[in-house]
C-alpha angles and dihedrals in degrees: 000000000000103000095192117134077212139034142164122184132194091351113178113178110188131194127180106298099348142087108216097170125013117197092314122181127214140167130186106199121199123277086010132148111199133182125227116198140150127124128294095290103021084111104254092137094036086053090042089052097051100054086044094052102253098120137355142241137255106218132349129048151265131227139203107202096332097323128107125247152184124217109195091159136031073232088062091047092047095052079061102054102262105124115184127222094194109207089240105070108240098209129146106228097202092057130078129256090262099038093056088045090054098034108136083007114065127148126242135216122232082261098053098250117121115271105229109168086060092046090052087046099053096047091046091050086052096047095052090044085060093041096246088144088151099063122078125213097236092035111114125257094230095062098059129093120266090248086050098055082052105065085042090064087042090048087050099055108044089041080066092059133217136161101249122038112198103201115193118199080331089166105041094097090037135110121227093255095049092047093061094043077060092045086046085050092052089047099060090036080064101047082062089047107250114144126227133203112215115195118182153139090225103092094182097054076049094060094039094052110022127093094192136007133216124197127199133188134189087342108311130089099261090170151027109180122182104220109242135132095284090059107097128175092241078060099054098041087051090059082039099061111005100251139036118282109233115237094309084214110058123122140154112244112250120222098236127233140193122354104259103175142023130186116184126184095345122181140181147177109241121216097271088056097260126148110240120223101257109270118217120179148128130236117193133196109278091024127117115204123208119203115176145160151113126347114261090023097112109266096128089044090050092048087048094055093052093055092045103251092119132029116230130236094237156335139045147331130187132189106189100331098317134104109269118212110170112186090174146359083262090063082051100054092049087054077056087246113154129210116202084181120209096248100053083180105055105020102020099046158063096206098190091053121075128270091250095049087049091049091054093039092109091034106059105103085060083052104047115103110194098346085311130112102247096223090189089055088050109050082047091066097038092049086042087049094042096051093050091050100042106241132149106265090222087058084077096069095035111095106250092244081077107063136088122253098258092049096045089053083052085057097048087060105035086069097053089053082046091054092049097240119200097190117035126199115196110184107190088330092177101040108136100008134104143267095262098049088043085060089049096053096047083051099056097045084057098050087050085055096055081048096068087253113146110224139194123202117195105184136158088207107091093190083063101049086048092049109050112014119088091209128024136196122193123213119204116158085264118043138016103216133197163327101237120175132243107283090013097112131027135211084281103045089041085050090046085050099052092049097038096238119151130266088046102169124030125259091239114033115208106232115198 
């Protein structure tokens, strides 16, 4: 007797012209935590969204402990217990932190008015359970950290209730620290017997949380692993993805040209309204930059200013020798200066237009031919861009809404390489997508690189920024240092660095 709270059998789920799922199985047993993983495009979201009513099957069927059911609506997965994180926080920004956890839901009081003080009450008790001691309940949620908006939606959600929580790329804006309050939170969820779905690209977090770990590839169950001590994360890409990944940050050094960009003495306001330390580099031709640090120090905002989306405080900015001044992303454009943003979804697309029309949207006066859009033209750089980067041909004429993360990110830089950017800025370019398009990415900033290209990498994973940037800078709300070179600092000192310990670089640095 199958014993699942949850159970599809033999789901297909068919586009036009494409098999997302083909006859998959998949249980979800009580008090269970269990893993989801497969490469961008495998169907792990496409699976998620049809047992939570998103969207349905097919062909096959769904059960609730052992009957059989039908979910037309999220509203009809969620009366039985099956409650959604989806991986795009759906927050309103003009609302506060406990208006958007009680909207739809709000509590009364016996004479019908909203009772505020046990909404507030609630929210606060839920916050603190997942360690989120810098949010206030009336604070707005446009004034939180992306990470922190994040574990809002994830509060929300789990203060409704359910059964079963479904938590797609749940971690990918979080902080160490606030990962593992989440981690704390699914823990408990599973001592009452309540049951998560973790997807995610960090294998690691997977073996550390998971009971139990599903693969899927090219839209079939290609693997169930128990975790135990024998599971390995060589184990689980090579059922990814069919074979091993080669070492994901590997790249040839570059020798570096021309300065191409200064800053000196730079300073912002963050998006909590902080003053930033004043931030002086330097950034050459065939050089990639890594800035990191903690989430909420400044790193997006930064990213933003150089690509003309904010204005700085004060200081100085320098293109080739010469004074900056950048009063919109248009200006910036026109500097050949390149932004890959952190949300693809809400900053990067337009998510109603095609891939390929979103690849060319920067390129179309080299491809106008008499005041006409050459389409020829066109498909040939998109076919010429989505080769390089690996992706499926029929993805060009598919709308971006309906990619997956991985593929929309591919799209997002594709345009900037369309567009010949001269200085790219890659703000967590490889956020929510797996280990092979990691690879793929690493692989074509460095091949920007060998082409002379400057880039810029702004990442909260220290391991990346080790692993592929020649020079790296770290932000923290008091000091900008840096640089340090490749093979300088390693994963502790960086760490010292970010929380401000002692002891921050090593005695004897190891030079390559």
């Amino acid at each position: 007797m199958n014993d699942a709270i949850v159970s599809v059998v033999n789901i297909t789920r068919q586009y036009a012209g494409t098999l997302a799922l083909d006859a998959v199985d998949f249980d979800i047993m009580p008090g269970e935590i269990v893993g989801l993983i497969g490469e961008n495009g495998a169907g792990k979201s496409t699976l998620m969204r049809i047992v939570s009513g998103i969207e349905q099957p097919s062909s096959g069927q769904i059960q609730v402990r052992g009957r059989p059911v039908q979910f037309t609506s999220p509203q009809a997965a969620q009366a039985h217990g099956i409650a959604m994180i989806p991986q795009e926080v759906l927050l309103i920004d003009e609302l506060t932190v406990v208006e958007n956890m009680f909207l739809g839901h709000e509590l009364s009081t016996a004479f019908g008015g909203l009772s505020r003080a046990q909404m507030r009450s609630q929210a606060q008790r839920i916050l603190d359970e997942l360690g989120c001691h810098e949010v206030q309940p009336d604070q707005a949620a446009s004034t939180l950290a992306k990470g922190a908006q994040q574990m809002v939606a994830i509060a929300r959600r789990v203060m409704q209730g359910g059964s079963v929580f479904i938590m797609d790329e749940p971690t990918a804006s979080l902080t160490g620290e606030q990962t593992q309050a989440l981690f704390g939170m699914m823990r408990r969820l599973k001592s009452e017997g309540k049951s998560s779905v973790f997807i995610s690209h960090r294998l690691e977090e997977m073996l550390d949380i998971c009971d139990r770990i599903v693969v899927l590839r090219d839209g079939q169950r290609v693997g169930n692993y128990t975790c135990d001590a024998t599971l390995s994360k060589d184990r689980l890409v090579s059922a990814m993805i069919g074979t091993t990944v080669a070492n994901e940050f590997s790249r040839t050094i570059s020798n570096t040209g021309e300065l191409i960009l200064e800053l000196k003495a730079l300073e912002l306001s963050t998006f909590q309204g902080r003053r930033t330390p004043p931030i002086t580099l330097s950034s050459h031709a065939g050089e990639l930059i890594g800035i990191t640090g903690l989430a909420g120090v400044g790193k997006t905002e930064l990213a933003h200013v150089l690509a003309g989306l904010r204005a700085p405080l004060a200081g100085e900015m320098h293109l080739k020798g010469k004074p900056l001044t950048l009063k919109s992303p248009v200006s910036a454009l026109r500097h050949r200066i390149g932004l890959v943003s952190e949300d693809r979804r809400a900053e990067g697309l337009v998510l109603n237009l095609t891939s390929l029309a979103n690849m060319t949207l920067t390129s179309l006066r080299k491809l106008a031919r008499l005041g006409r859009i050459d389409r020829a033209a066109e498909q040939s750089l998109g076919e010429s861009m989505q080769k390089k980067l690996n992706m499926k041909a029929e993805y060009l004429q598919r709308e971006a809404n309906l990619l997956s993360g991985g593929n929309q990110q591919k799209v997002v830089i594709i345009r900037q390489l369309c567009a010949d950017t001269e200085l790219l800025l890659l703000d967590e370019p490889t956020k929510g997508i797996d280990i092979g398009a990691k690879a793929e990415v690493y692989r074509l900033i460095g091949d920007l690189a060998a082409d002379n290209k400057a880039a810029i990498l702004f990442s909260s994973e220290p391991q990346e920024v080790l692993g592929v940037c020649d020079k790296i800078y770290v932000l923290t709300p008091t000091e900008f240092h840096g640089p340090y070179l490749r093979g300088e600092l390693d994963y502790a000192a960086l760490m010292a660095l970010e929380f401000g310990t002692t002891n921050t670089v090593p005695e004897e640095v190891a030079l390559p």
